[in-house]
PDB file of C-alpha atoms in Angstrom:
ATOM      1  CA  UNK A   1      70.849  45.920  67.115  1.00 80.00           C
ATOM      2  CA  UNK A   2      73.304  44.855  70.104  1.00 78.00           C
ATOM      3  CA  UNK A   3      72.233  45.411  73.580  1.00 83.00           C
ATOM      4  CA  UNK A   4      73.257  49.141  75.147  1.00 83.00           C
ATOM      5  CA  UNK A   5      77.057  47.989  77.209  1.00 82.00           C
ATOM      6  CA  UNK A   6      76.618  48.148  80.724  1.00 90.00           C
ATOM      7  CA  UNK A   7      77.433  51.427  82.014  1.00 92.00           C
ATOM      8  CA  UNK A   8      80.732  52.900  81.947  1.00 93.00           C
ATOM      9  CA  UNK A   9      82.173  53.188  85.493  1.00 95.00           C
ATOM     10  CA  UNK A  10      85.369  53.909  87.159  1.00 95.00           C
ATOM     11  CA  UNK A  11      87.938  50.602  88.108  1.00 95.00           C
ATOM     12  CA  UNK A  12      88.708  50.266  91.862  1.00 95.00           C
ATOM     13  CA  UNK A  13      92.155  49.758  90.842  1.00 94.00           C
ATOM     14  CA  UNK A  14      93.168  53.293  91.332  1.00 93.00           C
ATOM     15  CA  UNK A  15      96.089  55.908  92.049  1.00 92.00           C
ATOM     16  CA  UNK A  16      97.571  55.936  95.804  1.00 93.00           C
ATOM     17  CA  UNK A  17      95.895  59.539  96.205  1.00 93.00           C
ATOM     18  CA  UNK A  18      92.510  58.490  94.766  1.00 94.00           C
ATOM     19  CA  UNK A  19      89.050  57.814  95.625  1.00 96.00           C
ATOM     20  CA  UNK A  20      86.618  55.812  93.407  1.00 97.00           C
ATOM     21  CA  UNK A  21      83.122  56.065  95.598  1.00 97.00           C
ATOM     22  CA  UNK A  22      79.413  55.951  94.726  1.00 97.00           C
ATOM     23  CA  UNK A  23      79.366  52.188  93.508  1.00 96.00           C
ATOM     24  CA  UNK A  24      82.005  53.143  91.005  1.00 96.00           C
ATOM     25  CA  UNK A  25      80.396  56.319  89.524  1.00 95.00           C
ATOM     26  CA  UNK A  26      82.555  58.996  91.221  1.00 96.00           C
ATOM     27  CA  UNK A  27      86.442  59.194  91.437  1.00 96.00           C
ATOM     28  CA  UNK A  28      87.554  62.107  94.068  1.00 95.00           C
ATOM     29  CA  UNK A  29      90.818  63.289  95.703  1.00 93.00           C
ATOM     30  CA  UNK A  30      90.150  62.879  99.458  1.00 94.00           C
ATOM     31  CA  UNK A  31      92.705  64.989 100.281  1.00 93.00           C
ATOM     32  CA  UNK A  32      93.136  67.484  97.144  1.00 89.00           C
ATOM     33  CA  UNK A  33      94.429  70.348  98.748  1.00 90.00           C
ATOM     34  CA  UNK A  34      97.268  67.882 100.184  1.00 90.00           C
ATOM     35  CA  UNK A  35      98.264  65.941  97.250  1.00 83.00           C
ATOM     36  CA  UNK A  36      98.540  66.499  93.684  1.00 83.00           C
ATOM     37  CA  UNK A  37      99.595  63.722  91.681  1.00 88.00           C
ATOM     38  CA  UNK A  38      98.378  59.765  92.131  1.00 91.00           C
ATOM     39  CA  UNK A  39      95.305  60.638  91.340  1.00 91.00           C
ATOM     40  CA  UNK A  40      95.531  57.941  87.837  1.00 92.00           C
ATOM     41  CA  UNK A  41      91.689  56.505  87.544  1.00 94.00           C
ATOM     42  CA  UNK A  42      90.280  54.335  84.462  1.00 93.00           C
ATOM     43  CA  UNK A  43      87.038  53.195  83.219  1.00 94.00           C
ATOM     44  CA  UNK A  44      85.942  49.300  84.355  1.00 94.00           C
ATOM     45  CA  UNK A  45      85.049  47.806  80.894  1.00 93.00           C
ATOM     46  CA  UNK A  46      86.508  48.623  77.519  1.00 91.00           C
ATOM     47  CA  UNK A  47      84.687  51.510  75.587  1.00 92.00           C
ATOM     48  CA  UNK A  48      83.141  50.336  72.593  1.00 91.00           C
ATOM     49  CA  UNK A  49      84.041  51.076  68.662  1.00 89.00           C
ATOM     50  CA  UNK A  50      82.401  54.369  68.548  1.00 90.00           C
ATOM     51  CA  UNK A  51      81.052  54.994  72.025  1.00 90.00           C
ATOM     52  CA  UNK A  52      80.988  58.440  73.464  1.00 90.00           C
ATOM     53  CA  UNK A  53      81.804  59.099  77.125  1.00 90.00           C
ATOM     54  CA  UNK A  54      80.951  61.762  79.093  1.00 89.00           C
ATOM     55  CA  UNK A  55      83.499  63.695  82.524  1.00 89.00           C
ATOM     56  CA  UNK A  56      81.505  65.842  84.776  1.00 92.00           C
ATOM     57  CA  UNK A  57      84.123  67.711  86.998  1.00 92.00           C
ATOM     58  CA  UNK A  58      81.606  68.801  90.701  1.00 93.00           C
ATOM     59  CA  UNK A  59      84.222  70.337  92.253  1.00 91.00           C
ATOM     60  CA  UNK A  60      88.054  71.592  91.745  1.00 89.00           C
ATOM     61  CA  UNK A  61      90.708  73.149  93.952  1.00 88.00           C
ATOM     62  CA  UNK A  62      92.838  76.341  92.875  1.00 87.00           C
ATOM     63  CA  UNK A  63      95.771  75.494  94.664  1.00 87.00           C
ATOM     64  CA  UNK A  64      97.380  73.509  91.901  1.00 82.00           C
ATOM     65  CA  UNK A  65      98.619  74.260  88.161  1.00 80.00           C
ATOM     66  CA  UNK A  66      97.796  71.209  86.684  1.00 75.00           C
ATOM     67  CA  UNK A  67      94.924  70.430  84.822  1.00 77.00           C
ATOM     68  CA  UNK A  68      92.995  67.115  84.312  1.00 84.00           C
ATOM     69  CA  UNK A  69      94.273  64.264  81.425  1.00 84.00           C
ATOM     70  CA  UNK A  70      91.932  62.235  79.282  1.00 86.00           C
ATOM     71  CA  UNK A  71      93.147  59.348  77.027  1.00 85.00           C
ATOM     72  CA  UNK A  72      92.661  55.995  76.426  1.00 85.00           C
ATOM     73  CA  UNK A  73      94.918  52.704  76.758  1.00 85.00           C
ATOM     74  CA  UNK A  74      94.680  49.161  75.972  1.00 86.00           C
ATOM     75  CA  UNK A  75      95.634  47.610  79.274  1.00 85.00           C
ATOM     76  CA  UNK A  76      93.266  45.511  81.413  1.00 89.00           C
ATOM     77  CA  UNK A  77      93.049  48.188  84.580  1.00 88.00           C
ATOM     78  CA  UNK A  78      93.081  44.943  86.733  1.00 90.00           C
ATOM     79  CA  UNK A  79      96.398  44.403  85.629  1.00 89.00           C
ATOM     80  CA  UNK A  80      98.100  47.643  85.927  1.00 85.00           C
ATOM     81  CA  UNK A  81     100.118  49.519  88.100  1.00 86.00           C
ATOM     82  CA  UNK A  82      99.474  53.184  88.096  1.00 85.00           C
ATOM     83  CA  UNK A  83     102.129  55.476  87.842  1.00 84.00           C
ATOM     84  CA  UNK A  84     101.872  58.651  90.017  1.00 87.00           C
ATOM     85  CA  UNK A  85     100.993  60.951  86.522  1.00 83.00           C
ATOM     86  CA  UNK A  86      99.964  59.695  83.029  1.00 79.00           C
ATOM     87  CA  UNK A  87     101.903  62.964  81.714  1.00 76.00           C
ATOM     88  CA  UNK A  88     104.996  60.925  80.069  1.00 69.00           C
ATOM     89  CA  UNK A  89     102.534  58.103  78.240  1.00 65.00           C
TER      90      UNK A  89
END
């Protein structure tokens, strides 16, 4: 069969109010209690037809009533400027 993808990471390309640390494999709010949106993060590579990904949350704050987003686009990351919430797309 193909080879396994490279694992999936986070792009450095990231919102104003993020962090992504740990050689890619951790995206953080530095300052969560402080700021609550531009905190937009994406994967580095494509996903593949079919491929499952995981999102471990370590820690939260309570301070906020949002929640976290999941979805998917077809824009390069690279490319892209983040808006400060992906609630509207």
């Amino acid at each position: 069969g193909p080879p396994p993808p490279p694992r999936l990471l986070f792009h450095p390309n990231c919102g104003q109010k993020a962090a992504v640390v740990n050689e890619g494999r951790t995206a953080l709010r530095p300052h969560a209690t402080d700021d609550f949106n531009h905190g937009v993060v994406l994967s580095a590579r494509a996903l593949r037809d079919n491929e499952l990904f995981q999102v471990r949350i370590d820690k939260m704050v309570d301070k906020w009533a949002g929640s976290i987003e999941i979805g998917v686009t077809t824009h390069n990351p690279a490319y892209l400027q983040l808006p400060s919430t992906m609630t509207n797309l």
